[in-house]
Structures are given as C-alpha cells and as structure tokens.
Amino acid sequence: MKNIVFVCTGNTCRSPMAEALFKSILEAEGYDGKFTCSSAGVYAFEGDNATYEAIQAMTKFGIDISEHYARTLNFEMIKNAYIILTMTRNHKRMILDVYPESADKVFTLKEYAGYTEDDWDISDPFGYNLEVYEACAEEIETVLLKILDRL
C-alpha cells in the first residue's frame, strides 16, 4: 500500500482536514485498500486536538475528526511515505532543509495537482471563523480530487 502524508504547520487544521477528506474520497471512489494516509505538522504540539472550527467544517462533509490528535513530522514518517504533500511551499522547504534526500517525494498539494507555482499554497485558516475553515476544506477537496489519477 502507498502511504501518503499530508503536512501543515500544527497538524490541527489543514493537514487533518486533508487526511480525512482524502480517506473519504478514496472510499467513495473505490480506492480504499490501495493507499494509507496520515497527517503531521512541522511545528505540531503532540496530542493537540484539531481546532473546533476544523471539526465543525468537516461535519459539512459528514466527516468526524474530533478524535484527531496532532503529530510532529519525523524521519520515520518521511522514510515510510510514498509521497508527502504539504500545504505550502514553506512547509516543503522546511522538510527539504532537514531531509534533502526526500526531494523526490515532497510536493505541495497544489504543485502535485498541477497548479502553477504562484498558486501552490493553501492559506492557513487558523484564528479565522468557520466560514474560512469551510472554504479551506472545499479548496482542499477540489485539489485532492485532481490528484487521484496521478497517484
């Protein structure tokens, strides 16, 4: 099975939403069993919950992430990943600064989906209202649907 790791800053908003949405998409499209996916943050506080707004935004998709706990990206995750999809160019840069040997499998989510470089970042909804989180989740879902065939 191919292991996909979604990465953001604190692993409480974007990457857990991406992980949950992708699992839902894989199941709906008949891909479950072909991939595993997880999420982590480059600056996560281990054990933090997903934000309230992220949990609420995901209910719009019929997904419950209330049991999500933040994890910090580590060497084992990188080593075992088929591909690592970051939410921003900065996250990608941070990973490659520490793990340059992983360059062939680290991409921004939007880069992997074929977006132009000036549009590779998914904005952080942290600190904003539920509508911003919902828009972020919708953007992530749109991009995830574009990468399915590429995997």
mmCIF file of C-alpha atoms in Angstrom:
data_model
loop_
_atom_site.group_PDB
_atom_site.id
_atom_site.type_symbol
_atom_site.label_atom_id
_atom_site.label_comp_id
_atom_site.label_asym_id
_atom_site.label_seq_id
_atom_site.Cartn_x
_atom_site.Cartn_y
_atom_site.Cartn_z
ATOM 1 C CA MET A 1 0.000 0.000 0.000
ATOM 2 C CA LYS A 2 1.180 3.503 -0.815
ATOM 3 C CA ASN A 3 1.424 5.789 2.222
ATOM 4 C CA ILE A 4 0.560 9.465 1.738
ATOM 5 C CA VAL A 5 1.403 12.031 4.425
ATOM 6 C CA PHE A 6 -0.282 15.447 4.480
ATOM 7 C CA VAL A 7 1.711 18.181 6.234
ATOM 8 C CA CYS A 8 0.889 21.638 7.553
ATOM 9 C CA THR A 9 2.181 23.714 10.462
ATOM 10 C CA GLY A 10 0.452 22.494 13.622
ATOM 11 C CA ASN A 11 -1.482 19.460 12.352
ATOM 12 C CA THR A 12 -4.704 20.895 13.773
ATOM 13 C CA CYS A 13 -6.373 22.434 10.693
ATOM 14 C CA ARG A 14 -5.344 21.871 7.076
ATOM 15 C CA SER A 15 -3.488 18.562 7.175
ATOM 16 C CA PRO A 16 -6.053 16.706 9.321
ATOM 17 C CA MET A 17 -8.813 18.027 7.054
ATOM 18 C CA ALA A 18 -6.834 16.855 4.009
ATOM 19 C CA GLU A 19 -6.246 13.444 5.578
ATOM 20 C CA ALA A 20 -9.920 12.961 6.451
ATOM 21 C CA LEU A 21 -11.174 14.261 3.110
ATOM 22 C CA PHE A 22 -8.761 12.047 1.192
ATOM 23 C CA LYS A 23 -9.791 8.961 3.154
ATOM 24 C CA SER A 24 -13.418 9.781 2.340
ATOM 25 C CA ILE A 25 -12.618 10.310 -1.354
ATOM 26 C CA LEU A 26 -10.633 7.062 -1.539
ATOM 27 C CA GLU A 27 -13.535 5.145 -0.051
ATOM 28 C CA ALA A 28 -16.116 6.800 -2.319
ATOM 29 C CA GLU A 29 -14.019 6.203 -5.446
ATOM 30 C CA GLY A 30 -13.221 2.583 -4.610
ATOM 31 C CA TYR A 31 -9.541 3.162 -3.853
ATOM 32 C CA ASP A 32 -9.592 2.117 -0.208
ATOM 33 C CA GLY A 33 -7.053 -0.612 0.416
ATOM 34 C CA LYS A 34 -4.657 0.869 -2.146
ATOM 35 C CA PHE A 35 -3.483 3.795 -0.037
ATOM 36 C CA THR A 36 -2.985 4.709 3.578
ATOM 37 C CA CYS A 37 -2.790 8.296 4.635
ATOM 38 C CA SER A 38 -1.890 10.263 7.700
ATOM 39 C CA SER A 39 -1.040 13.819 8.638
ATOM 40 C CA ALA A 40 1.561 15.675 10.643
ATOM 41 C CA GLY A 41 2.830 19.168 11.333
ATOM 42 C CA VAL A 42 6.259 20.721 11.059
ATOM 43 C CA TYR A 43 5.641 22.576 14.348
ATOM 44 C CA ALA A 44 2.934 20.434 15.932
ATOM 45 C CA PHE A 45 2.366 20.093 19.650
ATOM 46 C CA GLU A 46 1.963 16.339 20.054
ATOM 47 C CA GLY A 47 -1.522 15.432 21.188
ATOM 48 C CA ASP A 48 -3.256 18.739 20.408
ATOM 49 C CA ASN A 49 -6.798 18.297 19.148
ATOM 50 C CA ALA A 50 -7.974 19.514 15.784
ATOM 51 C CA THR A 51 -9.347 23.028 16.142
ATOM 52 C CA TYR A 52 -13.016 23.417 16.929
ATOM 53 C CA GLU A 53 -13.554 25.136 13.583
ATOM 54 C CA ALA A 54 -11.824 22.330 11.646
ATOM 55 C CA ILE A 55 -14.014 19.774 13.411
ATOM 56 C CA GLN A 56 -17.118 21.810 12.585
ATOM 57 C CA ALA A 57 -16.066 22.415 8.960
ATOM 58 C CA MET A 58 -15.642 18.697 8.392
ATOM 59 C CA THR A 59 -19.184 17.967 9.583
ATOM 60 C CA LYS A 60 -20.329 19.671 6.363
ATOM 61 C CA PHE A 61 -18.719 16.711 4.565
ATOM 62 C CA GLY A 62 -20.155 14.170 7.002
ATOM 63 C CA ILE A 63 -16.698 13.548 8.478
ATOM 64 C CA ASP A 64 -15.799 13.439 12.173
ATOM 65 C CA ILE A 65 -12.240 14.471 13.079
ATOM 66 C CA SER A 66 -12.932 15.078 16.766
ATOM 67 C CA GLU A 67 -10.625 12.174 17.673
ATOM 68 C CA HIS A 68 -7.674 13.624 15.736
ATOM 69 C CA TYR A 69 -4.510 14.316 17.713
ATOM 70 C CA ALA A 70 -1.597 16.320 16.331
ATOM 71 C CA ARG A 71 1.685 14.658 15.461
ATOM 72 C CA THR A 72 5.043 16.154 14.578
ATOM 73 C CA LEU A 73 6.544 15.081 11.268
ATOM 74 C CA ASN A 74 9.529 12.809 11.858
ATOM 75 C CA PHE A 75 12.091 10.758 9.963
ATOM 76 C CA GLU A 76 10.074 7.521 10.190
ATOM 77 C CA MET A 77 7.044 9.165 8.586
ATOM 78 C CA ILE A 78 9.179 10.565 5.797
ATOM 79 C CA LYS A 79 11.030 7.296 5.246
ATOM 80 C CA ASN A 80 7.801 5.285 5.054
ATOM 81 C CA ALA A 81 5.923 7.739 2.844
ATOM 82 C CA TYR A 82 5.248 7.124 -0.807
ATOM 83 C CA ILE A 83 4.566 10.835 -1.134
ATOM 84 C CA ILE A 84 4.445 13.829 1.226
ATOM 85 C CA LEU A 85 2.007 16.586 0.317
ATOM 86 C CA THR A 86 2.455 19.910 2.081
ATOM 87 C CA MET A 87 0.006 22.767 2.339
ATOM 88 C CA THR A 88 2.559 25.461 1.421
ATOM 89 C CA ARG A 89 5.890 25.992 -0.295
ATOM 90 C CA ASN A 90 7.339 26.949 3.078
ATOM 91 C CA HIS A 91 6.396 23.579 4.596
ATOM 92 C CA LYS A 92 8.031 21.849 1.632
ATOM 93 C CA ARG A 93 11.167 23.971 2.031
ATOM 94 C CA MET A 94 11.366 23.217 5.752
ATOM 95 C CA ILE A 95 11.176 19.465 5.140
ATOM 96 C CA LEU A 96 13.790 19.567 2.394
ATOM 97 C CA ASP A 97 16.144 21.643 4.550
ATOM 98 C CA VAL A 98 16.218 18.833 7.129
ATOM 99 C CA TYR A 99 15.643 15.833 4.834
ATOM 100 C CA PRO A 100 17.111 16.733 1.417
ATOM 101 C CA GLU A 101 17.162 13.054 0.455
ATOM 102 C CA SER A 102 13.348 13.141 0.333
ATOM 103 C CA ALA A 103 13.231 15.658 -2.529
ATOM 104 C CA ASP A 104 11.765 13.134 -4.950
ATOM 105 C CA LYS A 105 8.649 12.636 -2.818
ATOM 106 C CA VAL A 106 7.880 16.031 -1.249
ATOM 107 C CA PHE A 107 5.482 18.330 -3.089
ATOM 108 C CA THR A 108 2.948 20.945 -2.180
ATOM 109 C CA LEU A 109 -0.536 19.533 -2.593
ATOM 110 C CA LYS A 110 -1.342 22.039 -5.327
ATOM 111 C CA GLU A 111 2.006 21.508 -7.052
ATOM 112 C CA TYR A 112 1.270 17.784 -7.282
ATOM 113 C CA ALA A 113 -2.175 18.590 -8.692
ATOM 114 C CA GLY A 114 -0.603 20.646 -11.483
ATOM 115 C CA TYR A 115 -1.287 24.194 -10.310
ATOM 116 C CA THR A 116 1.129 26.957 -11.322
ATOM 117 C CA GLU A 117 3.845 27.843 -8.816
ATOM 118 C CA ASP A 118 2.300 31.180 -7.865
ATOM 119 C CA ASP A 119 -0.756 29.235 -6.616
ATOM 120 C CA TRP A 120 0.916 26.404 -4.662
ATOM 121 C CA ASP A 121 -0.140 27.489 -1.157
ATOM 122 C CA ILE A 122 -3.325 26.693 0.743
ATOM 123 C CA SER A 123 -3.892 29.523 3.218
ATOM 124 C CA ASP A 124 -3.940 28.770 6.921
ATOM 125 C CA PRO A 125 -7.436 29.222 8.396
ATOM 126 C CA PHE A 126 -6.121 29.175 11.992
ATOM 127 C CA GLY A 127 -7.605 32.025 14.004
ATOM 128 C CA TYR A 128 -10.364 32.731 11.493
ATOM 129 C CA ASN A 129 -14.071 31.929 11.588
ATOM 130 C CA LEU A 130 -15.903 28.806 10.489
ATOM 131 C CA GLU A 131 -16.618 30.157 7.005
ATOM 132 C CA VAL A 132 -12.875 30.475 6.346
ATOM 133 C CA TYR A 133 -12.344 26.889 7.528
ATOM 134 C CA GLU A 134 -15.170 25.667 5.295
ATOM 135 C CA ALA A 135 -13.688 27.483 2.303
ATOM 136 C CA CYS A 136 -10.293 25.968 3.098
ATOM 137 C CA ALA A 137 -11.793 22.463 3.307
ATOM 138 C CA GLU A 138 -13.591 22.979 -0.012
ATOM 139 C CA GLU A 139 -10.352 24.127 -1.640
ATOM 140 C CA ILE A 140 -8.506 21.091 -0.271
ATOM 141 C CA GLU A 141 -11.246 18.755 -1.523
ATOM 142 C CA THR A 142 -11.089 20.282 -5.013
ATOM 143 C CA VAL A 143 -7.324 19.789 -5.164
ATOM 144 C CA LEU A 144 -7.491 16.248 -3.759
ATOM 145 C CA LEU A 145 -9.917 15.219 -6.494
ATOM 146 C CA LYS A 146 -7.365 16.388 -9.074
ATOM 147 C CA ILE A 147 -4.511 14.257 -7.732
ATOM 148 C CA LEU A 148 -6.350 10.946 -7.638
ATOM 149 C CA ASP A 149 -5.394 9.882 -11.162
ATOM 150 C CA ARG A 150 -1.788 10.910 -10.680
ATOM 151 C CA LEU A 151 -1.254 8.547 -7.763
#
